[in-house]
PDB file of C-alpha atoms and ligand atoms in Angstrom:
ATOM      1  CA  UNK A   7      -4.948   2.075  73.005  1.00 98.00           C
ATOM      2  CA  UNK A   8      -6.598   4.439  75.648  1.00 98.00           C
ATOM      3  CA  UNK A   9      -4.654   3.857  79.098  1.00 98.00           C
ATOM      4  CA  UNK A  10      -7.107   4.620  82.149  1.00 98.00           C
ATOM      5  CA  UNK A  11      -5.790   4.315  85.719  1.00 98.00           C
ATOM      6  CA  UNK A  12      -8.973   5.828  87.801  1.00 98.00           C
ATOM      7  CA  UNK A  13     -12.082   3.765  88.836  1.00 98.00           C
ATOM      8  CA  UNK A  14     -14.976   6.804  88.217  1.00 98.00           C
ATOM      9  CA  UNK A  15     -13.150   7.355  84.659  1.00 98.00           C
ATOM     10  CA  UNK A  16     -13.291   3.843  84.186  1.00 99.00           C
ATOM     11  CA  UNK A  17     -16.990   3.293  84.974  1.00 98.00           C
ATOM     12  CA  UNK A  18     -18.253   6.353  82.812  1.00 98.00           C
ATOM     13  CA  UNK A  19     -16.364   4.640  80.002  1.00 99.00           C
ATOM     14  CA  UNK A  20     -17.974   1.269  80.465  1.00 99.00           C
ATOM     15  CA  UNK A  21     -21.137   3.146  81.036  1.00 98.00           C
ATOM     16  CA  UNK A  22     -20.986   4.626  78.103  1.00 98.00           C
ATOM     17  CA  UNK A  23     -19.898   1.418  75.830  1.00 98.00           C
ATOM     18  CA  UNK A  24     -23.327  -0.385  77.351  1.00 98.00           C
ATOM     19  CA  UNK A  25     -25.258   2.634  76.688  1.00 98.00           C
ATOM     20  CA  UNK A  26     -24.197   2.441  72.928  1.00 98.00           C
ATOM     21  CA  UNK A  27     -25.357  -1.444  72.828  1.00 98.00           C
ATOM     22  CA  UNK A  28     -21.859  -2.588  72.621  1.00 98.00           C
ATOM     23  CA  UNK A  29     -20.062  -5.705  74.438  1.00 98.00           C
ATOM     24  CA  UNK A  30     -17.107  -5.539  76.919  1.00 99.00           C
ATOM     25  CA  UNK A  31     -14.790  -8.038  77.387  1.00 99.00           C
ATOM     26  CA  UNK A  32     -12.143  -7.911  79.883  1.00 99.00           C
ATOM     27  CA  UNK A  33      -8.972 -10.023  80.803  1.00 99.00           C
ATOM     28  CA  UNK A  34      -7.967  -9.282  84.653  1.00 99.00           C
ATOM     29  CA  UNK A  35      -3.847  -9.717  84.953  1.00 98.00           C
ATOM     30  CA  UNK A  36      -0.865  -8.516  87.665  1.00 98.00           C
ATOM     31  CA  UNK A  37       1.289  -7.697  84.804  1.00 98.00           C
ATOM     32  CA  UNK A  38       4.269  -8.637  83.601  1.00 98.00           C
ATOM     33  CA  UNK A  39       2.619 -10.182  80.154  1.00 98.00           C
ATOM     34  CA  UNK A  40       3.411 -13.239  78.576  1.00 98.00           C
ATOM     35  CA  UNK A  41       2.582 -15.397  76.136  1.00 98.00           C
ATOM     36  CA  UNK A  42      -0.045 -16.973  78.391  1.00 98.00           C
ATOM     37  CA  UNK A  43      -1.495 -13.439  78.766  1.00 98.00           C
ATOM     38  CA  UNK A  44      -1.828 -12.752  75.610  1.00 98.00           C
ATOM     39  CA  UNK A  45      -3.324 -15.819  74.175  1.00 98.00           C
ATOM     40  CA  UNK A  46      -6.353 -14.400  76.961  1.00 98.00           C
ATOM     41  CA  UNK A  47      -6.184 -11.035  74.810  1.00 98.00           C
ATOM     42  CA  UNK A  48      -6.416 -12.811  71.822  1.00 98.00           C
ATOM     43  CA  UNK A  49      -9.631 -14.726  72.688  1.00 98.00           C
ATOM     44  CA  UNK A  50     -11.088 -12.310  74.432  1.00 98.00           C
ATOM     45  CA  UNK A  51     -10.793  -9.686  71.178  1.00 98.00           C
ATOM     46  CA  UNK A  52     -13.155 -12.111  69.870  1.00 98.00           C
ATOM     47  CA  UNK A  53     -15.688 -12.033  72.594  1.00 98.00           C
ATOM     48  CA  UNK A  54     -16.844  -8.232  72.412  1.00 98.00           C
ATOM     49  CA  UNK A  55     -16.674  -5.057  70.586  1.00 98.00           C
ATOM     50  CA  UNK A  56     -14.478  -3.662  73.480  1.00 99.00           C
ATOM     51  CA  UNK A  57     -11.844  -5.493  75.088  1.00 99.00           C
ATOM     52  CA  UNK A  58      -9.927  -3.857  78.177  1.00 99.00           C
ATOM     53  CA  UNK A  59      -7.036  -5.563  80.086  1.00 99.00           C
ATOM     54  CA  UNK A  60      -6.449  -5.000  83.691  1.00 99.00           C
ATOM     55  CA  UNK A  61      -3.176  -5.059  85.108  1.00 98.00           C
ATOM     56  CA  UNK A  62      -3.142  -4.921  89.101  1.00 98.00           C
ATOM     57  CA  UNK A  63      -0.756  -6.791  91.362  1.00 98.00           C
ATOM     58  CA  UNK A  64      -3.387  -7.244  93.688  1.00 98.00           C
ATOM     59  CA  UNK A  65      -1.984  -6.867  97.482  1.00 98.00           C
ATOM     60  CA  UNK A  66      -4.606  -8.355  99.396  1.00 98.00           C
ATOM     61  CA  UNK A  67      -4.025 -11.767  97.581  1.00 98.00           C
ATOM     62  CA  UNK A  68      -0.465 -11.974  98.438  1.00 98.00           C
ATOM     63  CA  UNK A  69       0.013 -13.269 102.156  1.00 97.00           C
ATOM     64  CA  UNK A  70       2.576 -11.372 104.797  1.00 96.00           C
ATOM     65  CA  UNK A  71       5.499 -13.096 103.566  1.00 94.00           C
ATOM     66  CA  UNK A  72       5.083 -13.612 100.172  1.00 97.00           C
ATOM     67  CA  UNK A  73       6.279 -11.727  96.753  1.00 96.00           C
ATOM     68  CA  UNK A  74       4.183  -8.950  96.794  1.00 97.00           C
ATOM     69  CA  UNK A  75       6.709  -6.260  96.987  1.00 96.00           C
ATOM     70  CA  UNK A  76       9.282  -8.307  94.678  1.00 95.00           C
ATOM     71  CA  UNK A  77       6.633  -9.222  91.635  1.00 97.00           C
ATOM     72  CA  UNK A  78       7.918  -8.445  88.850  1.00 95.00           C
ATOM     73  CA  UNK A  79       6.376  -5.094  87.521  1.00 96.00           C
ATOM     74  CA  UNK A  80       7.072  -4.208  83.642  1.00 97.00           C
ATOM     75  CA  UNK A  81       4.325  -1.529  82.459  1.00 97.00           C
ATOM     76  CA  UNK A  82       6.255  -0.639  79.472  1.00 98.00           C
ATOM     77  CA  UNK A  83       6.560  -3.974  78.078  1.00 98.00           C
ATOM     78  CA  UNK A  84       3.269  -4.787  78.996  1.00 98.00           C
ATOM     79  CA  UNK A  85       1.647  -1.529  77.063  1.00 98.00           C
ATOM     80  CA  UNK A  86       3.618  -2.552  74.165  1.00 98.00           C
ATOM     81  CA  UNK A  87       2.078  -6.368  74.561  1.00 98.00           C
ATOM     82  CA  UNK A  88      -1.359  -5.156  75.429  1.00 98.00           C
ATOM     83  CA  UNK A  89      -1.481  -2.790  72.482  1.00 98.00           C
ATOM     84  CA  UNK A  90      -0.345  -5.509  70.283  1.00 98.00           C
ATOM     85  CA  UNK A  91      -2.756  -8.324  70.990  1.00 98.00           C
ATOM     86  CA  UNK A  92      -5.362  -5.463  70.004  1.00 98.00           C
ATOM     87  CA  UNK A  93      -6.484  -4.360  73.457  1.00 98.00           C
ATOM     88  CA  UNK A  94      -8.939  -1.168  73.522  1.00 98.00           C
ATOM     89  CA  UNK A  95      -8.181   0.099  77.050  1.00 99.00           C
ATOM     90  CA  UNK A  96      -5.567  -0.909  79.440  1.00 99.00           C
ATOM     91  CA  UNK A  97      -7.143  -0.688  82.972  1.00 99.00           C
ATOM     92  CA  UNK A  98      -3.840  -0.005  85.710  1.00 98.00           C
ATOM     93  CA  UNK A  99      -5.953   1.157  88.733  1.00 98.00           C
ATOM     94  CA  UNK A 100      -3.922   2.411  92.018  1.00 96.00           C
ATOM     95  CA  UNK A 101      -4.125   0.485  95.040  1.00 97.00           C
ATOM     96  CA  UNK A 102      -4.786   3.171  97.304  1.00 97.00           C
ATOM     97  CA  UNK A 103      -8.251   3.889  95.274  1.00 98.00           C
ATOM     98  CA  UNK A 104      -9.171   0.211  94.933  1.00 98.00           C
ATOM     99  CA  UNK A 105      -8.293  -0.434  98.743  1.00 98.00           C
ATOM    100  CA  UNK A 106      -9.170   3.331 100.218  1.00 98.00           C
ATOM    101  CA  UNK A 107      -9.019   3.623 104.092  1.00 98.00           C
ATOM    102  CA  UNK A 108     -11.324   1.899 105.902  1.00 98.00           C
ATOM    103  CA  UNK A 109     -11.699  -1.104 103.011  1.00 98.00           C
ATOM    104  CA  UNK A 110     -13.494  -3.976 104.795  1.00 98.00           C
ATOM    105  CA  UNK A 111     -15.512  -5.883 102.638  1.00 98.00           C
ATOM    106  CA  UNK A 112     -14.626  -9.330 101.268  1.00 98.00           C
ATOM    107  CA  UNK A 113     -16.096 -11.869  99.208  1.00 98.00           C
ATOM    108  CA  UNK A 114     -15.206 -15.516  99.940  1.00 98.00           C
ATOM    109  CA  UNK A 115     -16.140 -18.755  98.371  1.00 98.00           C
ATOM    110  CA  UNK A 116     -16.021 -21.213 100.945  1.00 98.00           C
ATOM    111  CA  UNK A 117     -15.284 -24.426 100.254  1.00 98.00           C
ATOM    112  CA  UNK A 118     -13.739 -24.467  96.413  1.00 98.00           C
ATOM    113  CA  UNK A 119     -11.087 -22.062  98.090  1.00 98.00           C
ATOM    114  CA  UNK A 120      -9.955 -24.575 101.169  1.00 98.00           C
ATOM    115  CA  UNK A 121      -8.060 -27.178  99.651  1.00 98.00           C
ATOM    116  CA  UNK A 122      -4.775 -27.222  97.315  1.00 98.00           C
ATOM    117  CA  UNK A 123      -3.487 -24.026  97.137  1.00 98.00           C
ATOM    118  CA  UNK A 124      -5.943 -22.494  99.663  1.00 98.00           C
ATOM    119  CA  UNK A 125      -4.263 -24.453 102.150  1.00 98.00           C
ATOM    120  CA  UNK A 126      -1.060 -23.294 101.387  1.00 98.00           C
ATOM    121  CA  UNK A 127      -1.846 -19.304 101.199  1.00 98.00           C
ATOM    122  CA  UNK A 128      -4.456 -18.594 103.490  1.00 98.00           C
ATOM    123  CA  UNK A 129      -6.405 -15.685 102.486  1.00 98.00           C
ATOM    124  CA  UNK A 130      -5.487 -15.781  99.074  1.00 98.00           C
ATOM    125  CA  UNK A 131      -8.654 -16.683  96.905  1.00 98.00           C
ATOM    126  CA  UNK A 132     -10.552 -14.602  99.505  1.00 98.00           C
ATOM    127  CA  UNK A 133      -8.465 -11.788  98.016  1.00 98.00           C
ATOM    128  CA  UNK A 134      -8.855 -13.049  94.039  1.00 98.00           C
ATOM    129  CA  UNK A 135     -12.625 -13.209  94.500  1.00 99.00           C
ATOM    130  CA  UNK A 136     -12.735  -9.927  95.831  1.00 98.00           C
ATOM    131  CA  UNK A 137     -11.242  -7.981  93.314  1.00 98.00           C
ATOM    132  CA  UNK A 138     -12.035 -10.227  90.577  1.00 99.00           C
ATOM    133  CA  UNK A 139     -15.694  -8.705  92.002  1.00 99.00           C
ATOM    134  CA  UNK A 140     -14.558  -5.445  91.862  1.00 98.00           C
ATOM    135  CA  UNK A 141     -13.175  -5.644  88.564  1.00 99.00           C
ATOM    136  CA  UNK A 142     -16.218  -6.852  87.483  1.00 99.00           C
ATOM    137  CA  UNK A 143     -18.171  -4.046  89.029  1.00 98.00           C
ATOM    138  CA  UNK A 144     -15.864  -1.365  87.810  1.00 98.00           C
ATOM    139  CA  UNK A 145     -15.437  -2.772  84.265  1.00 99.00           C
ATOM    140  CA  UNK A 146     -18.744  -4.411  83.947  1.00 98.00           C
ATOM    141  CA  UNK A 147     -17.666  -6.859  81.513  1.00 99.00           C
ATOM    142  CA  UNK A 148     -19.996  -9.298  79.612  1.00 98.00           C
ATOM    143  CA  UNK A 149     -17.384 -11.746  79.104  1.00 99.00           C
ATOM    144  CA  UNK A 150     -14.333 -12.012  81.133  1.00 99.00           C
ATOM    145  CA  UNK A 151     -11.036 -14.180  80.441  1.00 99.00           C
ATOM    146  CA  UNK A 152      -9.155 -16.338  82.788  1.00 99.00           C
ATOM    147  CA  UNK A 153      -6.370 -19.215  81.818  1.00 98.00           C
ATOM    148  CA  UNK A 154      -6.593 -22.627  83.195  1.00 98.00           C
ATOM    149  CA  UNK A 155      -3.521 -22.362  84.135  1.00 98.00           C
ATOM    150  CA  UNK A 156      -4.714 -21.196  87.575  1.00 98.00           C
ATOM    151  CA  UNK A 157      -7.197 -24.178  87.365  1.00 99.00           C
ATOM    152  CA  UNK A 158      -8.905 -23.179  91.144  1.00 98.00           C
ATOM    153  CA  UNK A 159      -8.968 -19.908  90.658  1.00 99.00           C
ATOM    154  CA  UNK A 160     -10.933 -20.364  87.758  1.00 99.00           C
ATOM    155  CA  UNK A 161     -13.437 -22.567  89.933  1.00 99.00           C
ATOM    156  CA  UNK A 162     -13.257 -20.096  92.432  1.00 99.00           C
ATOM    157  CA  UNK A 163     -14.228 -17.105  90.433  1.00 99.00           C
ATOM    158  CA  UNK A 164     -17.150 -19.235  88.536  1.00 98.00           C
ATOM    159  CA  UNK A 165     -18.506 -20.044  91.375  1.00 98.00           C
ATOM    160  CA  UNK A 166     -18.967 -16.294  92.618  1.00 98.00           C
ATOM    161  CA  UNK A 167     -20.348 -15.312  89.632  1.00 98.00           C
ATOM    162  CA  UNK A 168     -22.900 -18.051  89.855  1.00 98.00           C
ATOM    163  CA  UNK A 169     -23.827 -17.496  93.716  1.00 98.00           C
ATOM    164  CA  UNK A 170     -23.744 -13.676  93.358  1.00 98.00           C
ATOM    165  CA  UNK A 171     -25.689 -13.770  90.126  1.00 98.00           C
ATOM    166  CA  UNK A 172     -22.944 -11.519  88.517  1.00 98.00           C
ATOM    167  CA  UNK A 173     -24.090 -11.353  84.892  1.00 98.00           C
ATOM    168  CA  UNK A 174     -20.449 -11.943  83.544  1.00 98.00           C
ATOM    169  CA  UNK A 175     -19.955 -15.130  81.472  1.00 98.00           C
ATOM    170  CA  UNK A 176     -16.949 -16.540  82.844  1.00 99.00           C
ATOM    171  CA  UNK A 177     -14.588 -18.281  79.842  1.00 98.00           C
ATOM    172  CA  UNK A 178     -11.649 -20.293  80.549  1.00 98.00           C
ATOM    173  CA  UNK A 179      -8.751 -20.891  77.977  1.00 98.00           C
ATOM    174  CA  UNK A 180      -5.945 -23.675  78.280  1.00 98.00           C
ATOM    175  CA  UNK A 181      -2.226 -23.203  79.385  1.00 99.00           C
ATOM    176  CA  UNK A 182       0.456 -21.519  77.266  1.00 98.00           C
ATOM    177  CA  UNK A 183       3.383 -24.020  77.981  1.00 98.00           C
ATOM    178  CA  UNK A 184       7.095 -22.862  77.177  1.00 98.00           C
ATOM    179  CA  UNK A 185       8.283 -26.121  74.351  1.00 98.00           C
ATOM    180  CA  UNK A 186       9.675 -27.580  77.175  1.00 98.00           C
ATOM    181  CA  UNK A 187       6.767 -28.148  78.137  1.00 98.00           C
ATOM    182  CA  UNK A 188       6.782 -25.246  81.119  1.00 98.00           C
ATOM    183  CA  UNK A 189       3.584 -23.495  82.163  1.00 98.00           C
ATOM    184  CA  UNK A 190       4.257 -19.611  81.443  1.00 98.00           C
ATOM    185  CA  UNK A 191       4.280 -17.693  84.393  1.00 98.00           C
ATOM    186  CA  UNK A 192       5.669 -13.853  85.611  1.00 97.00           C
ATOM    187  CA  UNK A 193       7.111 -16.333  88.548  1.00 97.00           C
ATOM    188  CA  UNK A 194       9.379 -18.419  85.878  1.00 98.00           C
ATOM    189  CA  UNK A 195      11.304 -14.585  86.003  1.00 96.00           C
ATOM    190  CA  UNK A 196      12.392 -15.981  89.741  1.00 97.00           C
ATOM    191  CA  UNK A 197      14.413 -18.878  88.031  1.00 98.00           C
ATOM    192  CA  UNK A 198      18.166 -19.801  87.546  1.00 98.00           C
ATOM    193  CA  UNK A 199      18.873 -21.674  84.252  1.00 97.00           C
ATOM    194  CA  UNK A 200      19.353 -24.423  86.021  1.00 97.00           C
ATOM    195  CA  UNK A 201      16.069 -24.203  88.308  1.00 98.00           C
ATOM    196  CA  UNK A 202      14.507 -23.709  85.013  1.00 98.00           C
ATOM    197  CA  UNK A 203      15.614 -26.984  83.937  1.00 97.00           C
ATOM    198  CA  UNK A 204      14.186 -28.445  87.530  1.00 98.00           C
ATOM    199  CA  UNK A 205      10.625 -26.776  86.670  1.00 98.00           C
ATOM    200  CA  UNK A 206      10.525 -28.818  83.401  1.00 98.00           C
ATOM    201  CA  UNK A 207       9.839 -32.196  85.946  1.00 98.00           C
ATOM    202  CA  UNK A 208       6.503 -30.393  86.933  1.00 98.00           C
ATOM    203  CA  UNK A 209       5.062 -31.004  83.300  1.00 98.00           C
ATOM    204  CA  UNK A 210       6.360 -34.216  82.694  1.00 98.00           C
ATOM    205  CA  UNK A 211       5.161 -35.269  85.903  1.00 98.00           C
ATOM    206  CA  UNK A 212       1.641 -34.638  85.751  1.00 99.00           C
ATOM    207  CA  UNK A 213       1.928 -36.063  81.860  1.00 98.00           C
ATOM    208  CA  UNK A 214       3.089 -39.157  83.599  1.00 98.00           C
ATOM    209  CA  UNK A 215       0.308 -39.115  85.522  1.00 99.00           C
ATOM    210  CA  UNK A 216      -2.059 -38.850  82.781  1.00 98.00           C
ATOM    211  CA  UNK A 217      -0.215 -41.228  80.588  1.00 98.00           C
ATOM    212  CA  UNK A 218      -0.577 -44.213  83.832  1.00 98.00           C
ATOM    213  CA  UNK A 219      -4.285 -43.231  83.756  1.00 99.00           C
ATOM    214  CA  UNK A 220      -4.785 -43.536  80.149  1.00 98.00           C
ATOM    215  CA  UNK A 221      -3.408 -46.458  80.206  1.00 98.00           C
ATOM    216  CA  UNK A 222      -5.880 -47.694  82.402  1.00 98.00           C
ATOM    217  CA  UNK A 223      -4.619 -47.178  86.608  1.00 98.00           C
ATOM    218  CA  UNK A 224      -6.953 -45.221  88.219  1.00 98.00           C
ATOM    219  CA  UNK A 225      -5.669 -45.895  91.832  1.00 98.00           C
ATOM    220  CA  UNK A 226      -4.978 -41.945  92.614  1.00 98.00           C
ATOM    221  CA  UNK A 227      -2.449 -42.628  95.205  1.00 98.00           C
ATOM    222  CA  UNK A 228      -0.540 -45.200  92.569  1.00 98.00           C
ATOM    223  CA  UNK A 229      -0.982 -42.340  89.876  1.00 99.00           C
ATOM    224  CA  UNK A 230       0.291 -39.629  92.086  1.00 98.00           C
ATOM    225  CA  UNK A 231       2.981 -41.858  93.265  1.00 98.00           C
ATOM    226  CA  UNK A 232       4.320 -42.071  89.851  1.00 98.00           C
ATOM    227  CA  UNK A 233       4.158 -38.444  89.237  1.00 98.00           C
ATOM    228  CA  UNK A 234       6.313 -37.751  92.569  1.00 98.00           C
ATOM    229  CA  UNK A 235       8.899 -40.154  91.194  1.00 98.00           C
ATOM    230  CA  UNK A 236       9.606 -37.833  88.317  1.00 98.00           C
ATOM    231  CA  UNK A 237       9.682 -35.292  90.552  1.00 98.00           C
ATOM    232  CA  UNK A 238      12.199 -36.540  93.163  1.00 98.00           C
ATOM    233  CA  UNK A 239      14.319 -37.967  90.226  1.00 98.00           C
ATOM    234  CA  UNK A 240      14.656 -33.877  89.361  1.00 98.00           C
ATOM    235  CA  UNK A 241      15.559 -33.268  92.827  1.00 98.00           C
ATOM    236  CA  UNK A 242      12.668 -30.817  93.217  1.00 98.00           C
ATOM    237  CA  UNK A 243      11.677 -31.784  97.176  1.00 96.00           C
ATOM    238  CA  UNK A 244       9.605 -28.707  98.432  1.00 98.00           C
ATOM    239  CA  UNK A 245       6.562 -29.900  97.820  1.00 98.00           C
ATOM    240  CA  UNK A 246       3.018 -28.061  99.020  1.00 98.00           C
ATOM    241  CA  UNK A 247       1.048 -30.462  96.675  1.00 98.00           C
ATOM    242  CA  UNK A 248       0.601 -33.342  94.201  1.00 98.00           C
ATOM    243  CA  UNK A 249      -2.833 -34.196  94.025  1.00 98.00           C
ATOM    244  CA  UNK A 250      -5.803 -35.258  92.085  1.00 99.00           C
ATOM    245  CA  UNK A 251      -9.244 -33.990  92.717  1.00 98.00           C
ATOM    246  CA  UNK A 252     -12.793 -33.912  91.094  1.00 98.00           C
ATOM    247  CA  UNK A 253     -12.606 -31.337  87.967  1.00 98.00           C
ATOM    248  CA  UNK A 254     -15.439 -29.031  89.047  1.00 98.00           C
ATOM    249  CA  UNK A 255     -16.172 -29.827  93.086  1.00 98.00           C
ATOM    250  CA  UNK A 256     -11.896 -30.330  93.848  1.00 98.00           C
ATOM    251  CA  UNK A 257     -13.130 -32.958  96.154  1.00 98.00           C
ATOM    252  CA  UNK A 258     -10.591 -35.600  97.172  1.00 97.00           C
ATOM    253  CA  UNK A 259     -10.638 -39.091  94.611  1.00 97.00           C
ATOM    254  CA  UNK A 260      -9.504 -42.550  95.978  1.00 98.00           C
ATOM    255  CA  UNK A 261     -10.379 -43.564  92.087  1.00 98.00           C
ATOM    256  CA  UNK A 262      -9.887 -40.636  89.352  1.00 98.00           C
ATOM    257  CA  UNK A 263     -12.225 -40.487  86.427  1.00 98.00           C
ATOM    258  CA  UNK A 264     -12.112 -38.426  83.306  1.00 98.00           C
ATOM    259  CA  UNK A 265     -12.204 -34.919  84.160  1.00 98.00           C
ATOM    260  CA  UNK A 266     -10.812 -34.931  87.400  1.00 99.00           C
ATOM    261  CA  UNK A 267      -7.558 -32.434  87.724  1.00 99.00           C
ATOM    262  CA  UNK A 268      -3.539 -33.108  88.605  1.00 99.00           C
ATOM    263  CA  UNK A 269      -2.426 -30.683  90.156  1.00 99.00           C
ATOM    264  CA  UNK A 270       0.748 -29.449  92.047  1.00 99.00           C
ATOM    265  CA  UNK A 271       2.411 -26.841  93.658  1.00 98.00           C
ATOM    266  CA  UNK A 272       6.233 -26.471  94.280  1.00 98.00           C
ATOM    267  CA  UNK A 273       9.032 -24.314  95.383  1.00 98.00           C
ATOM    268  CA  UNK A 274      11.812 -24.435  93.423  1.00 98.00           C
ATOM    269  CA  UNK A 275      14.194 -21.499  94.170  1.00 97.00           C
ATOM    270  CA  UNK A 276      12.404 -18.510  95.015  1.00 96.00           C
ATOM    271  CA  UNK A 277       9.529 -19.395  92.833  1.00 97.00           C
ATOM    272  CA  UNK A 278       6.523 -20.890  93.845  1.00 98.00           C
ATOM    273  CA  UNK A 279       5.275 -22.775  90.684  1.00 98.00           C
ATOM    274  CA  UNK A 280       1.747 -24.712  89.987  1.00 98.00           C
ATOM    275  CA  UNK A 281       0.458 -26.096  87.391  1.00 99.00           C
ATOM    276  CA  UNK A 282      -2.332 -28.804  86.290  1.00 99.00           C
ATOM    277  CA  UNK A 283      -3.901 -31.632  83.624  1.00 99.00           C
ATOM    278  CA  UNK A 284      -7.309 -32.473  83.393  1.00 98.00           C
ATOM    279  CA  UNK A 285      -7.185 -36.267  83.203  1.00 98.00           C
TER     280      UNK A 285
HETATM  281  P1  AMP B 312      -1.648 -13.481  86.489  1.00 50.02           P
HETATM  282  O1  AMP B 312      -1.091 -12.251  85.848  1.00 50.02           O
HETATM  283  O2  AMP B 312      -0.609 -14.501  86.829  1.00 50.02           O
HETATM  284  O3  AMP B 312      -2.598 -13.181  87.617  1.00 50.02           O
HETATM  285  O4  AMP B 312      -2.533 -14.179  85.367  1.00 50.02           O
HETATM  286  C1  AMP B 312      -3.561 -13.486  84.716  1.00 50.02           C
HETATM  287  C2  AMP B 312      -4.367 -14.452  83.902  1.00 50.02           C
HETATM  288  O5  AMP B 312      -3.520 -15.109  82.956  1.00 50.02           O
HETATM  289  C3  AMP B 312      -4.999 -15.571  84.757  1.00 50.02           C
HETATM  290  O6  AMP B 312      -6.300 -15.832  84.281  1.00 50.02           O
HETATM  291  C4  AMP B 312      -4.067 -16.726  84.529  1.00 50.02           C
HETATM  292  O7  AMP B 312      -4.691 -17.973  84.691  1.00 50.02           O
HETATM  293  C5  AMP B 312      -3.677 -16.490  83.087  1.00 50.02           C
HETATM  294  N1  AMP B 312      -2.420 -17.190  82.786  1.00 50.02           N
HETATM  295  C6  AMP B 312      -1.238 -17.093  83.430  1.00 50.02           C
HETATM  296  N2  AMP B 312      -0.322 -17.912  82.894  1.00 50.02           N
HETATM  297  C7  AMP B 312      -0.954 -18.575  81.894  1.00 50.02           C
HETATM  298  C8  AMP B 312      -0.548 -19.578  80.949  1.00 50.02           C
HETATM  299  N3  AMP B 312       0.681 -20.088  80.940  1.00 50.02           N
HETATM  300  N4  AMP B 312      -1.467 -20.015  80.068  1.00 50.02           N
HETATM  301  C9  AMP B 312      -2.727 -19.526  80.066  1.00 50.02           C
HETATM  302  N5  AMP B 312      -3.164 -18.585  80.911  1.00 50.02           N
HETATM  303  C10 AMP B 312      -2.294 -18.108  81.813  1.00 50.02           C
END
């Protein structure tokens, strides 16, 4: 595995992959690999003749008082991981030379990134579309992986592509759960054993939420209602959202249909955790 942390170095090798008639894909992360990663790896070896991994904690997505300086940061375990799950080139660019002096350009999409989490950490897909952008510019991927985890995120970034006519096919792959059902996450790092046991609710939650619609409710305050229960009964009480939404627009439901998204946000310790199911 080649290891390349400058963006002209980076470029000229892309350059020259293209100029040989051979496919990149790439699978943007902010480290500290897990299982969820690596299933993206994994799909993504599939998907060209090259595949490169990014690993940038990406500062301008992280608002004044979040964990930007406390992320977790593990670039020897993640070489090792990368390497593994048959990665080519393992992109770590410095911020300094992806955010040089005098950096004022931003993309922004403007309405997928307002509700759930957007309202929550302003700012914060406004800095995920723009470096996704410049990712895509300095990697110039054909295919690029993202996990579903991050469900409006992965709107977010689609719709870029699609307005900005980037010629990157966007591919989205489901969540890596722990078998306690769990969403993986560099954030579960943050938790106690016994906050660990608290995040389990978040899963069964939104599975009771699906189980009540399969079963026929579709009243989305009822459904959400039921999914808070399991919540409260966990004692997990800072909630930023519990909410279900159209699958591709993330407008607000009064009646939820196949497709449309749970999804949730909570703090439970230090951790911020999300997580979704598409009904
Ligand atoms: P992050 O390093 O948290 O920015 O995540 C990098 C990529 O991995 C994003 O596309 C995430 O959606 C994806 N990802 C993170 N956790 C999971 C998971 N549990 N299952 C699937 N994909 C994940």
């Amino acid at each position: 595995m080649k290891t390349i942390n400058s963006v002209a170095e980076m470029q000229a090798f892309s350059n020259s992959v293209r100029k040989d008639d051979r496919t990149i894909a790439l699978v943007p992360t902010m480290g500290a690999l897990h299982e969820g990663h690596l299933s993206l790896m994994r799909a993504a070896r599939e998907m060209g003749d090259v595949l490169i991994a990014s690993v940038f904690v990406n500062p301008t997505q992280f608002g004044p008082n979040e964990d930007y300086k406390a992320y977790v940061r593990d670039t020897e375990g993640d070489m090792r991981k990368m390497e593994a799950s048959g990665v080519d080139v393992a992109f770590l660019p410095h911020a300094e030379e992806i955010y040089p002096p005098g950096f004022e350009t931003y993309v922004e999409v403007e309405e997928l990134q307002k509700p759930l989490c957007g309202r929550f950490r302003p700012g914060h897909f406004k800095g995920v579309a723009t470096v996704v952008l410049k990712l895509f510019n300095i990697v110039k991927p054909h295919a690029a992986v993202f996990g579903q985890k991050d469900y409006q995120q992965l709107l977010v970034i689609k719709k870029m592509v699609r307005d900005l006519n980037v010629e990157t096919e966007v591919v989205g792959m489901p969540i890596v759960r722990e078998e306690s059902g769990l969403a993986m996450s560099s954030r579960n790092a943050y938790l106690s054993g016994e906050e660990r046991e608290k995040a389990v609710s978040l899963s069964r939650s939104l599975r009771e939420i699906k189980k009540g619609f399969d079963g026929g409710e579709t009243d989305t305050q009822t459904l959400v209602m039921r999914g808070q229960e399991i919540l409260s009964r966990a004692s997990v009480a800072d909630i930023d959202y519990l909410e279900i939404r159209d699958g591709s627009t993330l407008e607000d439901k009064e009646s939820a249909s196949p497709g449309d998204v749970a999804a949730l946000a909570v703090r439970i310790g230090k951790a911020r955790l999300i997580d979704n199911i598409v009904l």
